[in-house]
Tab-separated table of C-alpha atoms and ligand atoms in Angstrom:
chain	number	residue	atom	x	y	z
Q	1	UNK	CA	31.428	6.296	47.508
Q	2	UNK	CA	27.587	5.763	47.622
Q	3	UNK	CA	25.429	6.506	44.282
Q	4	UNK	CA	23.974	10.085	44.752
Q	5	UNK	CA	19.893	9.603	45.708
Q	6	UNK	CA	17.265	10.033	42.891
Q	7	UNK	CA	15.164	13.171	43.086
Q	8	UNK	CA	11.883	13.655	42.054
Q	9	UNK	CA	9.021	16.165	42.866
Q	10	UNK	CA	11.327	16.924	45.993
Q	11	UNK	CA	11.422	13.667	47.497
Q	12	UNK	CA	15.101	12.102	47.672
Q	13	UNK	CA	15.146	8.305	46.866
Q	14	UNK	CA	18.332	6.716	48.488
Q	15	UNK	CA	20.494	4.663	46.442
Q	16	UNK	CA	19.531	0.788	47.212
Q	17	UNK	CA	15.967	1.547	47.977
Q	18	UNK	CA	12.462	2.061	46.267
Q	19	UNK	CA	9.695	4.604	46.794
Q	20	UNK	CA	6.285	5.942	45.588
Q	21	UNK	CA	6.284	9.495	45.125
Q	22	UNK	CA	2.781	11.055	43.893
Q	23	UNK	CA	3.653	14.034	41.833
Q	24	UNK	CA	0.964	16.559	42.093
Q	25	UNK	CA	-0.652	17.538	38.657
Q	26	UNK	CA	-3.781	19.722	39.533
Q	27	UNK	CA	-6.852	19.856	41.407
Q	28	UNK	CA	-10.222	18.510	40.175
Q	29	UNK	CA	-13.262	20.976	40.160
Q	30	UNK	CA	-13.923	19.440	43.577
Q	31	UNK	CA	-10.840	20.689	45.031
Q	32	UNK	CA	-9.365	17.169	45.612
Q	33	UNK	CA	-5.934	17.230	44.440
Q	34	UNK	CA	-5.040	14.914	41.980
Q	35	UNK	CA	-1.275	13.091	41.695
Q	36	UNK	CA	0.289	11.235	39.175
Q	37	UNK	CA	1.901	7.798	40.860
Q	38	UNK	CA	5.350	7.218	40.790
Q	39	UNK	CA	7.261	4.313	41.861
Q	40	UNK	CA	11.246	4.823	41.836
Q	41	UNK	CA	13.700	1.679	42.485
Q	42	UNK	CA	17.001	3.018	42.817
Q	43	UNK	CA	19.567	0.479	42.605
Q	44	UNK	CA	22.628	0.535	44.609
Q	45	UNK	CA	25.483	0.612	41.400
Q	46	UNK	CA	25.365	3.456	38.768
Q	47	UNK	CA	23.330	2.381	35.342
Q	48	UNK	CA	20.985	3.479	33.181
Q	49	UNK	CA	17.657	5.369	34.342
Q	50	UNK	CA	14.894	3.802	32.878
Q	51	UNK	CA	11.308	5.432	32.458
Q	52	UNK	CA	8.553	2.672	31.877
Q	53	UNK	CA	5.080	4.369	31.567
Q	54	UNK	CA	1.254	3.477	30.816
Q	55	UNK	CA	-2.011	4.733	30.035
Q	56	UNK	CA	-0.697	8.086	28.659
Q	57	UNK	CA	-3.955	7.186	26.678
Q	58	UNK	CA	-6.506	6.848	29.448
Q	59	UNK	CA	-8.263	3.684	28.519
Q	60	UNK	CA	-5.155	1.582	27.106
Q	61	UNK	CA	-4.743	-0.004	30.462
Q	62	UNK	CA	-2.768	-3.362	29.536
Q	63	UNK	CA	0.466	-1.209	30.108
Q	64	UNK	CA	-1.090	-0.395	33.770
Q	65	UNK	CA	-0.556	-4.223	34.596
Q	66	UNK	CA	2.326	-4.749	32.580
Q	67	UNK	CA	3.875	-2.118	34.962
Q	68	UNK	CA	2.733	-3.679	38.188
Q	69	UNK	CA	4.212	-6.980	37.048
Q	70	UNK	CA	7.644	-5.346	36.473
Q	71	UNK	CA	7.483	-3.669	39.789
Q	72	UNK	CA	6.984	-7.340	41.403
Q	73	UNK	CA	9.775	-9.294	39.243
Q	74	UNK	CA	12.467	-10.649	41.563
Q	75	UNK	CA	15.205	-9.625	39.018
Q	76	UNK	CA	14.741	-6.087	40.396
Q	77	UNK	CA	16.604	-7.193	43.487
Q	78	UNK	CA	19.729	-6.947	41.571
Q	79	UNK	CA	19.089	-3.483	40.116
Q	80	UNK	CA	21.879	-1.601	38.356
Q	81	UNK	CA	20.800	2.194	37.499
Q	82	UNK	CA	17.131	3.362	38.322
Q	83	UNK	CA	13.771	1.983	37.094
Q	84	UNK	CA	10.927	5.036	37.271
Q	85	UNK	CA	7.661	3.382	36.997
Q	86	UNK	CA	4.670	5.358	35.871
Q	87	UNK	CA	1.771	3.100	35.465
Q	88	UNK	CA	-0.852	6.037	34.501
Q	89	UNK	CA	0.359	8.892	32.864
Q	90	UNK	CA	-3.205	9.883	31.899
Q	91	UNK	CA	-4.779	9.878	35.256
Q	92	UNK	CA	-8.001	12.064	34.181
Q	93	UNK	CA	-8.441	9.888	31.134
Q	94	UNK	CA	-7.873	7.035	33.352
Q	95	UNK	CA	-10.447	7.668	36.008
Q	96	UNK	CA	-13.274	8.660	33.156
Q	97	UNK	CA	-12.126	5.168	31.450
Q	98	UNK	CA	-11.181	7.404	28.300
Q	99	UNK	CA	-8.422	7.846	26.259
Q	100	UNK	CA	-8.839	11.542	25.952
Q	101	UNK	CA	-8.230	14.564	28.639
Q	102	UNK	CA	-11.404	15.821	29.955
Q	103	UNK	CA	-10.927	18.989	27.440
Q	104	UNK	CA	-10.960	16.161	24.486
Q	105	UNK	CA	-7.460	16.556	23.951
Q	106	UNK	CA	-4.910	13.531	23.115
Q	107	UNK	CA	-2.142	13.924	25.791
Q	108	UNK	CA	0.031	12.281	23.468
Q	109	UNK	CA	-0.034	15.243	21.117
Q	110	UNK	CA	0.705	17.713	23.613
Q	111	UNK	CA	4.080	17.369	24.215
Q	112	UNK	CA	6.653	19.485	25.071
Q	113	UNK	CA	3.759	21.294	26.774
Q	114	UNK	CA	4.167	24.513	28.553
Q	115	UNK	CA	3.750	25.444	32.359
Q	116	UNK	CA	0.581	27.808	31.087
Q	117	UNK	CA	-0.933	25.865	28.224
Q	118	UNK	CA	-3.746	23.312	28.162
Q	119	UNK	CA	-4.707	20.931	30.724
Q	120	UNK	CA	-2.647	18.314	28.338
Q	121	UNK	CA	0.043	21.017	27.886
Q	122	UNK	CA	0.637	21.297	31.594
Q	123	UNK	CA	0.510	17.623	32.489
Q	124	UNK	CA	2.951	16.948	29.545
Q	125	UNK	CA	5.329	19.898	30.776
Q	126	UNK	CA	5.194	18.660	34.326
Q	127	UNK	CA	5.701	14.739	32.871
Q	128	UNK	CA	8.881	16.209	30.815
Q	129	UNK	CA	10.580	18.569	33.693
Q	130	UNK	CA	9.781	16.442	36.704
Q	131	UNK	CA	10.721	12.873	34.929
Q	132	UNK	CA	11.315	12.382	31.163
Q	133	UNK	CA	14.513	15.063	31.430
Q	134	UNK	CA	15.917	12.967	34.079
Q	135	UNK	CA	16.176	9.508	32.491
Q	136	UNK	CA	18.400	7.887	29.588
Q	137	UNK	CA	15.581	5.435	27.815
Q	138	UNK	CA	11.995	5.334	27.904
Q	139	UNK	CA	9.563	2.481	26.894
Q	140	UNK	CA	5.595	3.659	26.541
Q	141	UNK	CA	3.143	1.026	26.826
Q	142	UNK	CA	0.201	1.575	24.556
Q	143	UNK	CA	-2.660	-0.694	23.888
Q	144	UNK	CA	-5.059	-0.460	20.628
Q	145	UNK	CA	-7.979	1.625	20.364
Q	146	UNK	CA	-11.269	0.408	21.495
Q	147	UNK	CA	-12.697	-2.089	19.698
Q	148	UNK	CA	-9.504	-2.815	17.686
Q	149	UNK	CA	-6.956	-5.509	19.008
Q	150	UNK	CA	-3.041	-5.014	18.492
Q	151	UNK	CA	-0.690	-7.966	17.950
Q	152	UNK	CA	1.918	-7.095	20.392
Q	153	UNK	CA	4.516	-4.736	18.444
Q	154	UNK	CA	7.108	-2.717	18.929
Q	155	UNK	CA	7.220	0.836	17.150
Q	156	UNK	CA	10.431	2.746	17.133
Q	157	UNK	CA	12.564	5.004	15.032
Q	158	UNK	CA	15.047	2.905	14.057
Q	159	UNK	CA	17.335	5.263	12.977
Q	160	UNK	CA	18.694	5.760	16.409
Q	161	UNK	CA	21.003	2.884	17.052
Q	162	UNK	CA	20.132	2.966	20.970
Q	163	UNK	CA	16.630	2.710	20.356
Q	164	UNK	CA	16.806	-0.080	17.348
Q	165	UNK	CA	18.914	-2.022	20.205
Q	166	UNK	CA	15.786	-1.676	22.470
Q	167	UNK	CA	13.303	-2.473	20.103
Q	168	UNK	CA	14.868	-5.461	19.060
Q	169	UNK	CA	15.676	-6.514	22.688
Q	170	UNK	CA	12.310	-6.475	23.723
Q	171	UNK	CA	11.133	-9.459	21.267
Q	172	UNK	CA	7.892	-8.576	20.193
Q	173	UNK	CA	6.936	-10.623	17.080
Q	174	UNK	CA	6.753	-7.455	14.801
Q	175	UNK	CA	8.793	-4.060	14.738
Q	176	UNK	CA	7.363	-1.130	12.871
Q	177	UNK	CA	10.234	1.388	11.944
Q	178	UNK	CA	7.405	4.230	12.984
Q	179	UNK	CA	8.142	7.608	12.029
Q	180	UNK	CA	7.452	10.449	14.801
Q	181	UNK	CA	3.975	12.249	15.675
Q	182	UNK	CA	4.482	15.620	16.315
Q	183	UNK	CA	3.409	16.440	20.046
Q	184	UNK	CA	3.665	12.937	20.921
Q	185	UNK	CA	6.173	11.928	24.174
Q	186	UNK	CA	8.014	9.490	21.344
Q	187	UNK	CA	9.128	12.466	19.431
Q	188	UNK	CA	10.022	14.715	22.178
Q	189	UNK	CA	12.132	12.139	23.771
Q	190	UNK	CA	13.564	11.592	20.336
Q	191	UNK	CA	14.258	15.098	20.229
Q	192	UNK	CA	16.211	15.003	23.570
Q	193	UNK	CA	18.040	11.981	21.920
Q	194	UNK	CA	16.899	9.539	24.639
Q	195	UNK	CA	16.160	6.253	22.892
Q	196	UNK	CA	12.669	5.363	23.223
Q	197	UNK	CA	10.254	2.581	22.163
Q	198	UNK	CA	6.711	2.084	22.156
Q	199	UNK	CA	5.139	-1.268	22.768
Q	200	UNK	CA	1.600	-1.809	21.462
Q	201	UNK	CA	-1.046	-4.715	22.243
Q	202	UNK	CA	-4.490	-5.604	22.555
Q	203	UNK	CA	-7.715	-3.741	23.134
Q	204	UNK	CA	-8.615	-0.475	24.972
Q	205	UNK	CA	-10.608	-1.508	28.542
Q	206	UNK	CA	-9.513	-5.128	28.511
Q	207	UNK	CA	-6.719	-7.123	29.573
Q	208	UNK	CA	-4.985	-9.364	27.879
Q	209	UNK	CA	-2.498	-12.089	29.231
Q	210	UNK	CA	-0.877	-12.933	26.115
Q	211	UNK	CA	-0.256	-9.099	25.437
Q	212	UNK	CA	0.498	-8.529	29.102
Q	213	UNK	CA	3.277	-11.718	29.550
Q	214	UNK	CA	5.070	-10.392	26.411
Q	215	UNK	CA	4.951	-6.686	27.579
Q	216	UNK	CA	6.376	-7.993	30.813
Q	217	UNK	CA	8.980	-10.120	29.521
Q	218	UNK	CA	9.633	-7.308	26.761
Q	219	UNK	CA	10.402	-4.448	29.607
Q	220	UNK	CA	12.612	-7.162	31.584
Q	221	UNK	CA	14.969	-7.905	28.223
Q	222	UNK	CA	15.475	-4.569	27.615
Q	223	UNK	CA	16.534	-4.054	30.988
Q	224	UNK	CA	18.911	-7.419	30.444
Q	225	UNK	CA	20.033	-5.398	27.425
Q	226	UNK	CA	20.839	-2.290	29.323
Q	227	UNK	CA	22.561	-4.451	31.754
Q	228	UNK	CA	20.174	-3.132	34.366
Q	229	UNK	CA	19.682	-6.750	35.416
Q	230	UNK	CA	21.545	-10.086	35.460
Q	231	UNK	CA	21.497	-12.141	32.270
Q	232	UNK	CA	19.273	-15.046	32.533
Q	233	UNK	CA	20.667	-18.496	33.818
Q	234	UNK	CA	20.398	-21.644	31.487
Q	235	UNK	CA	20.177	-22.233	27.475
Q	236	UNK	CA	20.139	-18.851	25.649
Q	237	UNK	CA	17.051	-18.236	23.725
Q	238	UNK	CA	17.442	-17.923	19.903
Q	239	UNK	CA	18.156	-14.393	19.255
Q	240	UNK	CA	15.770	-13.815	16.467
Q	241	UNK	CA	12.244	-13.151	18.050
Q	242	UNK	CA	11.097	-10.178	15.541
Q	243	UNK	CA	10.919	-9.279	12.450
Q	244	UNK	CA	11.029	-5.287	10.990
Q	245	UNK	CA	7.915	-4.585	8.803
Q	246	UNK	CA	8.814	-2.507	5.656
Q	247	UNK	CA	5.634	-1.151	6.005
Q	248	UNK	CA	2.264	-1.544	7.012
Q	249	UNK	CA	-1.541	-0.902	5.418
Q	250	UNK	CA	-4.723	-0.360	7.183
Q	251	UNK	CA	-7.880	-1.937	5.256
Q	252	UNK	CA	-11.128	-0.299	5.134
Q	253	UNK	CA	-14.697	-1.524	4.520
Q	254	UNK	CA	-16.032	-0.654	1.333
Q	255	UNK	CA	-19.662	-0.891	2.408
Q	256	UNK	CA	-21.724	-0.402	5.543
Q	257	UNK	CA	-22.819	-3.661	7.157
Q	258	UNK	CA	-22.336	-6.508	9.542
Q	259	UNK	CA	-18.792	-8.269	9.482
Q	260	UNK	CA	-17.824	-11.696	9.824
Q	261	UNK	CA	-14.205	-11.743	10.261
Q	262	UNK	CA	-12.384	-14.715	8.162
Q	263	UNK	CA	-8.693	-13.717	8.976
Q	264	UNK	CA	-7.533	-13.728	12.429
Q	265	UNK	CA	-4.907	-11.806	14.280
Q	266	UNK	CA	-1.415	-12.932	13.679
Q	267	UNK	CA	-2.234	-14.793	10.458
Q	268	UNK	CA	-0.133	-14.808	7.355
Q	269	UNK	CA	-2.238	-13.393	4.536
Q	270	UNK	CA	-1.549	-13.287	0.714
Q	271	UNK	CA	-2.448	-10.254	-1.735
Q	272	UNK	CA	-6.002	-10.591	-2.764
Q	273	UNK	CA	-6.869	-13.551	0.055
Q	274	UNK	CA	-10.266	-12.831	1.906
Q	275	UNK	CA	-10.153	-11.207	5.327
Q	276	UNK	CA	-13.598	-10.386	6.041
Q	277	UNK	CA	-17.352	-10.637	4.844
Q	278	UNK	CA	-19.539	-7.797	5.394
Q	279	UNK	CA	-23.213	-8.138	4.814
Q	280	UNK	CA	-26.506	-6.503	5.383
Q	281	UNK	CA	-28.718	-7.861	7.942
Q	282	UNK	CA	-30.430	-9.834	4.996
Q	283	UNK	CA	-27.745	-11.605	3.679
Q	284	UNK	CA	-28.419	-9.841	0.072
Q	285	UNK	CA	-25.872	-7.474	-0.429
Q	286	UNK	CA	-22.282	-9.023	0.401
Q	287	UNK	CA	-19.288	-8.024	0.044
Q	288	UNK	CA	-15.759	-9.928	0.603
Q	289	UNK	CA	-12.941	-7.653	2.108
Q	290	UNK	CA	-9.541	-8.988	0.539
Q	291	UNK	CA	-6.117	-8.075	1.523
Q	292	UNK	CA	-4.709	-5.341	-0.809
Q	293	UNK	CA	-1.056	-6.979	0.213
Q	294	UNK	CA	0.820	-10.139	1.400
Q	295	UNK	CA	1.732	-9.424	5.416
Q	296	UNK	CA	0.857	-10.291	8.691
Q	297	UNK	CA	-2.497	-9.367	10.330
Q	298	UNK	CA	-1.368	-6.758	13.118
Q	299	UNK	CA	-4.796	-5.318	14.325
Q	300	UNK	CA	-8.249	-6.680	13.783
Q	301	UNK	CA	-11.597	-4.803	14.930
Q	302	UNK	CA	-13.528	-6.726	17.036
Q	303	UNK	CA	-16.688	-4.963	16.635
Q	304	UNK	CA	-18.735	-6.780	13.831
Q	305	UNK	CA	-20.868	-3.296	12.960
Q	306	UNK	CA	-18.719	-1.518	10.380
Q	307	UNK	CA	-19.525	1.691	8.548
Q	308	UNK	CA	-17.994	2.330	4.947
Q	309	UNK	CA	-14.548	3.519	5.066
Q	310	UNK	CA	-13.905	2.261	8.888
Q	311	UNK	CA	-10.513	0.666	9.205
Q	312	UNK	CA	-10.754	-2.919	10.145
Q	313	UNK	CA	-7.629	-4.931	9.496
Q	314	UNK	CA	-4.074	-3.680	9.761
Q	315	UNK	CA	-1.350	-5.376	7.487
Q	316	UNK	CA	2.027	-5.394	8.302
Q	317	UNK	CA	4.455	-5.698	4.994
Q	318	UNK	CA	7.776	-7.791	5.123
Q	319	UNK	CA	10.714	-8.383	2.645
Q	320	UNK	CA	10.919	-11.133	4.176
Q	321	UNK	CA	7.717	-12.762	4.851
Q	322	UNK	CA	9.018	-15.914	5.823
Q	323	UNK	CA	10.775	-14.737	8.598
Q	324	UNK	CA	8.287	-12.845	9.861
Q	325	UNK	CA	5.856	-16.439	9.997
Q	326	UNK	CA	8.802	-17.760	11.902
Q	327	UNK	CA	9.033	-14.790	14.436
Q	328	UNK	CA	5.087	-15.584	14.951
Q	329	UNK	CA	5.642	-19.096	15.435
Q	330	UNK	CA	8.244	-18.260	17.740
Q	331	UNK	CA	5.918	-15.770	19.651
Q	332	UNK	CA	3.300	-18.280	19.888
Q	333	UNK	CA	5.427	-21.110	21.104
Q	334	UNK	CA	7.014	-19.197	23.741
Q	335	UNK	CA	4.080	-17.040	25.263
Q	336	UNK	CA	0.916	-18.651	24.496
Q	337	UNK	CA	2.501	-21.854	26.366
Q	338	UNK	CA	3.472	-19.908	29.532
Q	339	UNK	CA	0.046	-18.280	29.524
Q	340	UNK	CA	-2.242	-21.320	29.337
Q	341	UNK	CA	-0.405	-22.558	32.801
Q	342	UNK	CA	-0.820	-19.288	34.159
Q	343	UNK	CA	-3.935	-18.044	33.587
Q	344	UNK	CA	-7.855	-19.161	34.802
Q	345	UNK	CA	-10.226	-18.809	31.774
Q	346	UNK	CA	-12.399	-16.135	31.900
Q	347	UNK	CA	-15.024	-18.245	29.940
Q	348	UNK	CA	-15.732	-21.752	30.203
Q	349	UNK	CA	-15.306	-22.162	26.250
Q	350	UNK	CA	-11.667	-20.980	26.339
Q	351	UNK	CA	-10.845	-24.397	26.917
Q	352	UNK	CA	-12.485	-25.699	24.128
Q	353	UNK	CA	-10.956	-23.606	21.691
Q	354	UNK	CA	-7.300	-24.738	22.029
L	401	ZN	ZN1	-2.004	4.715	22.886
């Protein structure tokens, strides 16, 4: 018997086909209707129903490109189950190039939402009733905040074994066992017992090829783990791509000033090691920012102008730092090698830095 069609916002997608569905959200005050575009790839054979979504924070655009590339991936020709791709959840923020909604709310704090709630609450309600409550697994794609660059990393509540399995399969160098924030998509999915992982990488309003490549590979690896797409032929990759952090800590600027970074993203640092210098414009008052712990740098601030108290480095701590270093080395050799072949350098001096 043929597999039943997948229904979303009143549209039926037959088994073995794909379709783009415009899920109506709201109207702009110009009376222009607004939709969340969703692409559904409904496999011929039964299997998991995976939602992959991006830009719930409207300026976090790496996920949008990750979704685009996943949808063009040839592995989907043999799809078992269903892929529900939502490249842009916060359509308002995306148009405005902003993390937030027009009422300045964070859509990722509006779940579960309600039909008669705030704008964010209504979008959350729509997303969960139309899509989330009909899927079996979720990958939520994020990017760092503005001026902050995240090392590719997976955040997940590892108590759920299926979530832990997805996090491990994704293969980002670092996994953070992250608690659930009330009102977030991740917390709501978890409350429904839907396994969910969040991928973080790069910086808001910027594309980064290493981040995008690792995101695409991660999504496909999770689909392979869930047996939605066929196993890769050829030699098997080493199982150990990721190391799970024990915890993480933000390092803040002690004074206002102009920052010169010393440590870089992905670098191993020791407790007390210099991360950056902060000085006044004359160089008379100068303070070294040092690491409060040993670990791997998982986020750097790219804006040299800092205020006292501002978070400028994020350090992940590990029980076995040498294992985390190995995961970083593996990440560099695998993803970066691939990227260098595929990308035209944006700056002519990118080549010089190699
Ligand atoms: Zn985000």
